[in-house]
Amino acid sequence: MKSISLQTKLSLMILALLFTVLLILGLIFTHLYSTSVEEQMGERALNVAQSVAAMPAVINAMKSENPSATIQPIVEDLRSKTGAEFIVVGDKEGVRVAHPLLDRIGKHMVGGDSQQALVGGESYVSKAEGSLGSSLRGKTPIFENGNIIGIVSVGFLTEDIEQKVDQFELKVMSLIGTILLLGIAGGFFIAKNVKRSIFGLEPSEIGAMFLERNTILQTIREGIIAVDEKGGITLANQEAHHMLNRNEDESLEGEDIVSVLPNTRMPEVLRSGKAEYDQEITIGHNHVIVNRIPIIQKGKITGAVSSFRRKTEIEALSRELSQVQSYANVLRSQTHEYANKLYTILGLIQLGAYDEAIDLIHKEAIGYQEVVQLLVKAVPNPILSALLLGKYNRAHELHIQFFIDEESSMSNVPEWLEQEKLVTIVGNLIDNAMDAALENQSGDKVVHLFMTDLGKDLIFEIEDSGSGVREEEMERIFERGISSKKGEDRGIGLSLVKNALNYLGGYLTISTSRYGGAAFTVVIPKGEERYV
């Protein structure tokens, strides 16, 4: 059996609720109206009765031998003017002296509700069954010098009252029907909008998605926290609890993100609406990489989501990739460079220039061997050595003179210093220097590297023969996307260098090199102290 859709359910529920409310209100209003009509008609009947009882002509006629002759015309005229169903006048014994039906004059009044007026002298409203049917009556005694000499009864038939109530009920039901028709249209519109706001999903689908989402969030190895527009936490997965040293059973929902993470930038993301990627912060004892993305609905920021992962996990993967990339660059450069040399040697041999071929082989072997020996001696770190050897071979491909200062020494790199950060800094600065040297069309293309680990700092100095860095560019060249070079994907290397130095607590200075270009000097402290 096919289940009813959410839109149909909502429409039916709204219609049922509206019908129930309107029906109850209709019954209440009808009851109030019926009571009000009875009270008004009873008060009207009593007022007419009191007016008749106070007429001097009626009082005088009651003392005559034939009161009907005088009273009957008076009360009938008054009855036609007031719309009363009957006006009956009786003597002190309750015998009628005036009645709409002449044949009932001279007979006792019926209904059993006259004693209060005739005996007690009270004026009141009662409901009783009379000779004309069930009626609402106003009864009052006729006094003459303080003595009760008769009674006046003015009545309206209850069926006339019920007829008025029925007419009112008909109007109420018509109004209810009209409102229900409007309610059907409104319910359909509301249900349609609700369905649209939940992307057309049915409750069962939403439930399944909720369970699926929770399962996915709990299995992700990244911590995830979501906040609303005010910064209140709306979601935190299991990994986030672990990183925050919170019990999994302890809900973070409803807490302010700043109270949970004082150094968070989520409030800034909520204000600016700009996403932030690959930011480094410390959570407890964990160094983590954080991404923050705002949630925007219809142009309005309604919240933000932050994902973070332990930096050590990313660094482990990055370290492996860096090693592979460094070795790959070395092999690629060597393959390309030596392929050219082999073809040159082959050509010399074919031409019979054996001495030139031997000199070339000897020269290349000595040059490369010197670089390898220098790196083995001065840079025992295999990652950094592989990087520099790859850059050396790359420089040969580009016909750039790449010198590694013979006085260089980098054998005392502290264990805490992350090698991939060092690779990022040195590798990007050498690449930047090579790019600058290639732009020198009139002079030698030179890149010079000096490095030392003597003292309390690691120092790297990379010089080039390019055009240098203009003073107005000094502050902006480290901004992501800012570069003096043409082409796409520029302005990234130096921003990575700055981020890595900030993390390691180092700094960088720029000056003019001995070759006329730029000289970048990097200083990284060996100890736990930081410069920034």
GROMACS .gro file of C-alpha atoms in nm, residues 60-268:
model
  209
   60ASN     CA    1  -5.857   5.196   3.654
   61ALA     CA    2  -6.007   4.936   3.421
   62MET     CA    3  -5.913   4.659   3.663
   63LYS     CA    4  -6.151   4.817   3.919
   64SER     CA    5  -6.440   4.833   3.672
   65GLU     CA    6  -6.704   4.567   3.619
   66ASN     CA    7  -6.593   4.495   3.261
   67PRO     CA    8  -6.214   4.551   3.247
   68SER     CA    9  -6.180   4.359   2.917
   69ALA     CA   10  -6.362   4.624   2.723
   70THR     CA   11  -6.100   4.883   2.813
   71ILE     CA   12  -5.784   4.675   2.844
   72GLN     CA   13  -5.819   4.447   2.538
   73PRO     CA   14  -5.786   4.725   2.277
   74ILE     CA   15  -5.494   4.881   2.461
   75VAL     CA   16  -5.283   4.565   2.489
   76GLU     CA   17  -5.358   4.447   2.135
   77ASP     CA   18  -5.242   4.777   1.994
   78LEU     CA   19  -4.931   4.755   2.207
   79ARG     CA   20  -4.874   4.393   2.107
   80SER     CA   21  -4.876   4.476   1.736
   81LYS     CA   22  -4.631   4.758   1.793
   82THR     CA   23  -4.386   4.561   2.008
   83GLY     CA   24  -4.401   4.236   1.810
   84ALA     CA   25  -4.487   4.030   2.117
   85GLU     CA   26  -4.658   3.699   2.057
   86PHE     CA   27  -4.912   3.770   2.330
   87ILE     CA   28  -5.001   4.020   2.605
   88VAL     CA   29  -5.225   3.867   2.866
   89VAL     CA   30  -5.377   4.059   3.159
   90GLY     CA   31  -5.532   3.873   3.452
   91ASP     CA   32  -5.708   3.976   3.774
   92LYS     CA   33  -5.576   3.901   4.120
   93GLU     CA   34  -5.714   3.545   4.089
   94GLY     CA   35  -5.529   3.482   3.767
   95VAL     CA   36  -5.840   3.499   3.548
   96ARG     CA   37  -5.775   3.647   3.207
   97VAL     CA   38  -5.927   3.985   3.130
   98ALA     CA   39  -5.728   4.034   2.807
   99HIS     CA   40  -5.593   3.778   2.562
  100PRO     CA   41  -5.511   3.770   2.186
  101LEU     CA   42  -5.773   3.498   2.149
  102LEU     CA   43  -6.104   3.638   2.269
  103ASP     CA   44  -6.252   3.296   2.350
  104ARG     CA   45  -5.989   3.248   2.619
  105ILE     CA   46  -6.084   3.562   2.811
  106GLY     CA   47  -6.244   3.474   3.145
  107LYS     CA   48  -6.035   3.157   3.183
  108HIS     CA   49  -5.747   3.102   3.422
  109MET     CA   50  -5.394   3.168   3.304
  110VAL     CA   51  -5.193   2.847   3.250
  111GLY     CA   52  -4.827   2.759   3.290
  112GLY     CA   53  -4.811   2.759   3.669
  113ASP     CA   54  -4.565   3.050   3.678
  114SER     CA   55  -4.792   3.331   3.800
  115GLN     CA   56  -4.780   3.280   4.176
  116GLN     CA   57  -4.459   3.474   4.228
  117ALA     CA   58  -4.626   3.783   4.082
  118LEU     CA   59  -4.973   3.739   4.234
  119VAL     CA   60  -4.858   3.629   4.578
  120GLY     CA   61  -4.504   3.759   4.613
  121GLY     CA   62  -4.545   4.073   4.404
  122GLU     CA   63  -4.227   3.997   4.204
  123SER     CA   64  -4.143   4.090   3.847
  124TYR     CA   65  -3.952   3.820   3.660
  125VAL     CA   66  -3.886   3.629   3.336
  126SER     CA   67  -3.987   3.265   3.302
  127LYS     CA   68  -4.016   2.997   3.040
  128ALA     CA   69  -4.329   2.782   3.045
  129GLU     CA   70  -4.583   2.599   2.832
  130GLY     CA   71  -4.889   2.822   2.786
  131SER     CA   72  -5.206   2.800   2.583
  132LEU     CA   73  -5.022   2.929   2.274
  133GLY     CA   74  -4.727   2.696   2.323
  134SER     CA   75  -4.386   2.715   2.487
  135SER     CA   76  -4.289   3.077   2.541
  136LEU     CA   77  -4.054   3.312   2.715
  137ARG     CA   78  -4.258   3.536   2.942
  138GLY     CA   79  -4.214   3.857   3.132
  139LYS     CA   80  -4.454   3.872   3.431
  140THR     CA   81  -4.523   4.159   3.665
  141PRO     CA   82  -4.806   4.238   3.915
  142ILE     CA   83  -5.046   4.532   3.883
  143PHE     CA   84  -5.043   4.742   4.195
  144GLU     CA   85  -5.304   4.989   4.318
  145ASN     CA   86  -5.214   5.167   4.643
  146GLY     CA   87  -4.970   4.890   4.725
  147ASN     CA   88  -5.220   4.613   4.673
  148ILE     CA   89  -5.194   4.351   4.396
  149ILE     CA   90  -5.501   4.383   4.180
  150GLY     CA   91  -5.387   4.187   3.877
  151ILE     CA   92  -5.103   4.051   3.666
  152VAL     CA   93  -4.958   4.123   3.318
  153SER     CA   94  -4.784   3.852   3.115
  154VAL     CA   95  -4.601   3.936   2.789
  155GLY     CA   96  -4.451   3.651   2.592
  156PHE     CA   97  -4.250   3.552   2.285
  157LEU     CA   98  -4.279   3.196   2.154
  158THR     CA   99  -3.962   2.993   2.195
  159GLU     CA  100  -3.996   2.866   1.840
  160ASP     CA  101  -3.957   3.223   1.717
  161ILE     CA  102  -3.640   3.252   1.924
  162GLU     CA  103  -3.516   2.918   1.795
  163GLN     CA  104  -3.586   3.035   1.441
  164LYS     CA  105  -3.360   3.335   1.494
  165VAL     CA  106  -3.092   3.109   1.643
  166ASP     CA  107  -3.127   2.874   1.344
  167GLN     CA  108  -3.079   3.164   1.104
  168PHE     CA  109  -2.767   3.264   1.298
  169GLU     CA  110  -2.638   2.906   1.287
  170LEU     CA  111  -2.691   2.901   0.910
  171LYS     CA  112  -2.482   3.214   0.876
  172VAL     CA  113  -2.212   3.068   1.102
  173MET     CA  114  -2.202   2.743   0.905
  174SER     CA  115  -2.179   2.938   0.578
  175LEU     CA  116  -1.888   3.134   0.724
  176ILE     CA  117  -1.722   2.812   0.843
  177GLY     CA  118  -1.763   2.661   0.498
  178THR     CA  119  -1.607   2.968   0.334
  179ILE     CA  120  -1.316   2.966   0.578
  180LEU     CA  121  -1.266   2.594   0.520
  181LEU     CA  122  -1.242   2.649   0.146
  182LEU     CA  123  -0.983   2.919   0.207
  183GLY     CA  124  -0.814   2.684   0.457
  184ILE     CA  125  -0.789   2.411   0.193
  185ALA     CA  126  -0.613   2.649  -0.043
  186GLY     CA  127  -0.395   2.787   0.237
  187GLY     CA  128  -0.312   2.439   0.366
  188PHE     CA  129  -0.210   2.327   0.019
  189PHE     CA  130   0.007   2.636  -0.022
  190ILE     CA  131   0.172   2.589   0.320
  191ALA     CA  132   0.229   2.218   0.260
  192LYS     CA  133   0.378   2.291  -0.081
  193ASN     CA  134   0.616   2.548   0.065
  194VAL     CA  135   0.717   2.313   0.347
  195LYS     CA  136   0.783   2.041   0.093
  196ARG     CA  137   0.992   2.282  -0.115
  197SER     CA  138   1.190   2.395   0.191
  198ILE     CA  139   1.293   2.035   0.261
  199PHE     CA  140   1.383   1.982  -0.105
  200GLY     CA  141   1.084   1.761  -0.182
  201LEU     CA  142   1.190   1.488   0.060
  202GLU     CA  143   0.948   1.263   0.245
  203PRO     CA  144   0.980   1.204   0.624
  204SER     CA  145   1.113   0.853   0.567
  205GLU     CA  146   1.374   0.990   0.329
  206ILE     CA  147   1.470   1.263   0.576
  207GLY     CA  148   1.502   1.004   0.852
  208ALA     CA  149   1.720   0.782   0.634
  209MET     CA  150   1.936   1.078   0.535
  210PHE     CA  151   1.972   1.180   0.900
  211LEU     CA  152   2.092   0.835   0.999
  212GLU     CA  153   2.321   0.821   0.696
  213ARG     CA  154   2.462   1.167   0.773
  214ASN     CA  155   2.531   1.076   1.135
  215THR     CA  156   2.700   0.754   1.030
  216ILE     CA  157   2.917   0.937   0.778
  217LEU     CA  158   3.009   1.212   1.026
  218GLN     CA  159   3.107   0.961   1.292
  219THR     CA  160   3.323   0.758   1.054
  220ILE     CA  161   3.512   1.058   0.913
  221ARG     CA  162   3.859   1.088   1.064
  222GLU     CA  163   3.835   1.466   1.054
  223GLY     CA  164   3.676   1.662   1.336
  224ILE     CA  165   3.366   1.850   1.221
  225ILE     CA  166   3.184   2.128   1.408
  226ALA     CA  167   2.887   2.326   1.273
  227VAL     CA  168   2.754   2.648   1.425
  228ASP     CA  169   2.447   2.865   1.368
  229GLU     CA  170   2.451   3.235   1.278
  230LYS     CA  171   2.502   3.330   1.645
  231GLY     CA  172   2.799   3.100   1.694
  232GLY     CA  173   2.612   2.830   1.887
  233ILE     CA  174   2.729   2.475   1.815
  234THR     CA  175   2.467   2.272   1.630
  235LEU     CA  176   2.676   1.964   1.550
  236ALA     CA  177   3.002   1.803   1.660
  237ASN     CA  178   3.109   1.458   1.548
  238GLN     CA  179   3.293   1.191   1.744
  239GLU     CA  180   3.639   1.292   1.624
  240ALA     CA  181   3.576   1.652   1.730
  241HIS     CA  182   3.494   1.530   2.082
  242HIS     CA  183   3.821   1.336   2.091
  243MET     CA  184   4.030   1.635   1.981
  244LEU     CA  185   3.857   1.859   2.234
  245ASN     CA  186   3.906   1.598   2.509
  246ARG     CA  187   3.531   1.581   2.564
  247ASN     CA  188   3.336   1.272   2.656
  248GLU     CA  189   3.138   1.134   2.363
  249ASP     CA  190   2.824   1.128   2.577
  250GLU     CA  191   2.868   1.498   2.657
  251SER     CA  192   2.676   1.699   2.399
  252LEU     CA  193   2.836   2.018   2.270
  253GLU     CA  194   2.518   2.136   2.103
  254GLY     CA  195   2.401   2.474   2.227
  255GLU     CA  196   2.741   2.578   2.363
  256ASP     CA  197   2.908   2.888   2.222
  257ILE     CA  198   3.195   2.803   1.987
  258VAL     CA  199   3.421   3.067   2.147
  259SER     CA  200   3.379   2.909   2.491
  260VAL     CA  201   3.474   2.569   2.349
  261LEU     CA  202   3.753   2.697   2.117
  262PRO     CA  203   3.876   3.037   2.238
  263ASN     CA  204   4.119   3.077   1.944
  264THR     CA  205   3.865   2.993   1.675
  265ARG     CA  206   3.801   3.222   1.377
  266MET     CA  207   3.446   3.102   1.322
  267PRO     CA  208   3.294   3.438   1.435
  268GLU     CA  209   3.504   3.614   1.167
   0.00000   0.00000   0.00000
